[in-house]
PDB file of C-alpha atoms in Angstrom:
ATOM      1  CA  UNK A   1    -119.409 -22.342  90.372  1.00  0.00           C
ATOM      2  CA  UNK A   2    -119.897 -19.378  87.838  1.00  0.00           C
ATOM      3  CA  UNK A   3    -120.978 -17.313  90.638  1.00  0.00           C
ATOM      4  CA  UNK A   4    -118.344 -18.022  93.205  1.00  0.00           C
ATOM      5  CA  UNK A   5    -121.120 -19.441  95.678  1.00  0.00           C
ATOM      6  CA  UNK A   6    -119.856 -21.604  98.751  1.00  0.00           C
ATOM      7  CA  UNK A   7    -122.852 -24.092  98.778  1.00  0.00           C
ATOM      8  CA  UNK A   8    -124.789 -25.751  96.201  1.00  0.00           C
ATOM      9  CA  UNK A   9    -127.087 -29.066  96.588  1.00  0.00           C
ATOM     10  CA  UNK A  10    -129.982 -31.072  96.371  1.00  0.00           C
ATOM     11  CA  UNK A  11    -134.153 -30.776  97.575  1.00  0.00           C
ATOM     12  CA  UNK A  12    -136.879 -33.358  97.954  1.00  0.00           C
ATOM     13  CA  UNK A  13    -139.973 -31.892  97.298  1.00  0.00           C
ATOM     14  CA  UNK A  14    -143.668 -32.757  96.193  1.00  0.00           C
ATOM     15  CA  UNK A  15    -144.933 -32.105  92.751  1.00  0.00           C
ATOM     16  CA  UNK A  16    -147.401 -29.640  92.072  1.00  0.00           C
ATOM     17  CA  UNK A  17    -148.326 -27.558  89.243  1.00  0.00           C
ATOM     18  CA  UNK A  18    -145.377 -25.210  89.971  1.00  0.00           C
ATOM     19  CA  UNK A  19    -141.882 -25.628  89.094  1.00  0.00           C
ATOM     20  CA  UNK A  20    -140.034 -26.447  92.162  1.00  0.00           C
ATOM     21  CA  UNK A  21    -142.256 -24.911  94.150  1.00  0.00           C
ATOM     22  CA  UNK A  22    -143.869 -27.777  96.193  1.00  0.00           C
ATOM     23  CA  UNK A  23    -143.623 -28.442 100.115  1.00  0.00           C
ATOM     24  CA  UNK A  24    -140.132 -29.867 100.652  1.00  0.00           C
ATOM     25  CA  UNK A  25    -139.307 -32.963 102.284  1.00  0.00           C
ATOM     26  CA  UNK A  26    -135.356 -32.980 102.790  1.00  0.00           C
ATOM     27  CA  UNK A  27    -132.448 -31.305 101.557  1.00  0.00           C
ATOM     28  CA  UNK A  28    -129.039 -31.399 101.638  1.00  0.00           C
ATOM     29  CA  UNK A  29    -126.258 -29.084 101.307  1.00  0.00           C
ATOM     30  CA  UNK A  30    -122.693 -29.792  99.322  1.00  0.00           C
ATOM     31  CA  UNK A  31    -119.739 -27.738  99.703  1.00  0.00           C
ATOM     32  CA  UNK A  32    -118.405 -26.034  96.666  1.00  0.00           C
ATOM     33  CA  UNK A  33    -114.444 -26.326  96.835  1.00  0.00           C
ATOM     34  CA  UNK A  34    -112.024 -23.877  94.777  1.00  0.00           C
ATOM     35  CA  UNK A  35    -110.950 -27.101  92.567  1.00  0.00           C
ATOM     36  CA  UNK A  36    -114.694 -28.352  91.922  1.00  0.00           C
ATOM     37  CA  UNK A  37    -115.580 -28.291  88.057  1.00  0.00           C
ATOM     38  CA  UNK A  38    -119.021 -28.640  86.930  1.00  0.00           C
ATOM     39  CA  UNK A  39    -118.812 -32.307  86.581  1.00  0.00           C
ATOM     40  CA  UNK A  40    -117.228 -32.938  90.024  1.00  0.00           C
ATOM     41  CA  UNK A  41    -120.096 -31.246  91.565  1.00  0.00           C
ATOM     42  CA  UNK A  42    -122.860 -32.547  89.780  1.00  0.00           C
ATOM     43  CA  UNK A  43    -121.437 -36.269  90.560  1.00  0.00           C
ATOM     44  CA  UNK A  44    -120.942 -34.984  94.438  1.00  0.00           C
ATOM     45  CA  UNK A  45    -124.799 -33.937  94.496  1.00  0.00           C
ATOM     46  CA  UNK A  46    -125.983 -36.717  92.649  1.00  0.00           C
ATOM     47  CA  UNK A  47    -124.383 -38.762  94.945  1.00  0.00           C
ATOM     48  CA  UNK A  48    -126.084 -36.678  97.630  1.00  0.00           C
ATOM     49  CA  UNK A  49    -129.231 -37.280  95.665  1.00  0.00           C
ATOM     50  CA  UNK A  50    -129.225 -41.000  95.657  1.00  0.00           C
ATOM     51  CA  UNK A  51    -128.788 -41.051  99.523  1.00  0.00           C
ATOM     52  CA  UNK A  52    -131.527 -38.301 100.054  1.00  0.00           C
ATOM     53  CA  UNK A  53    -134.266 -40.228  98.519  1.00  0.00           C
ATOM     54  CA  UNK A  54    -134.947 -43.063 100.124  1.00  0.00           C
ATOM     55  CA  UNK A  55    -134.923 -41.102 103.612  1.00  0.00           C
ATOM     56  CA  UNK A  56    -137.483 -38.241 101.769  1.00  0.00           C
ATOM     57  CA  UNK A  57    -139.310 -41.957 100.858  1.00  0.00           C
ATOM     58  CA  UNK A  58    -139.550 -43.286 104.447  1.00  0.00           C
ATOM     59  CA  UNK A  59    -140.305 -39.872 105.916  1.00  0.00           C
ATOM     60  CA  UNK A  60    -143.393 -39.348 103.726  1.00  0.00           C
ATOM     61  CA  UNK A  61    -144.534 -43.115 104.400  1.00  0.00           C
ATOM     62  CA  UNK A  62    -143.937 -42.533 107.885  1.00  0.00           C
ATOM     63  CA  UNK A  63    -145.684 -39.277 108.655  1.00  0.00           C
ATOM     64  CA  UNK A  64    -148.980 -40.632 106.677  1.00  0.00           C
TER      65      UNK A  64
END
């Protein structure tokens, strides 16, 4: 929001001894609207979140 950016959102990944820096799985983009605050967005990609995870569960599982 600080920065003015357009898109923020969420990533699936795997862990691995880097920060954020393992193979991702899914992700999922959320629009950033002009009346957004900080806690508007976080609920909207939270929400985002909670739907991503079991489909980055059932991909892994499937593609064993």
């Amino acid at each position: 929001i600080d920065n003015n950016e357009k898109y923020s959102g969420c990533t699936v990944h795997y862990v691995n001894k880097k920060l954020d820096s393992g193979k991702i799985i899914l992700q999922k983009k959320v629009k950033i609207f002009k009346t957004d605050t900080v806690k508007k967005l976080s609920k909207k990609i939270l929400k985002q979140e909670h739907l991503l995870y079991p489909k980055a569960i059932k991909k892994v599982l499937t593609n064993l």
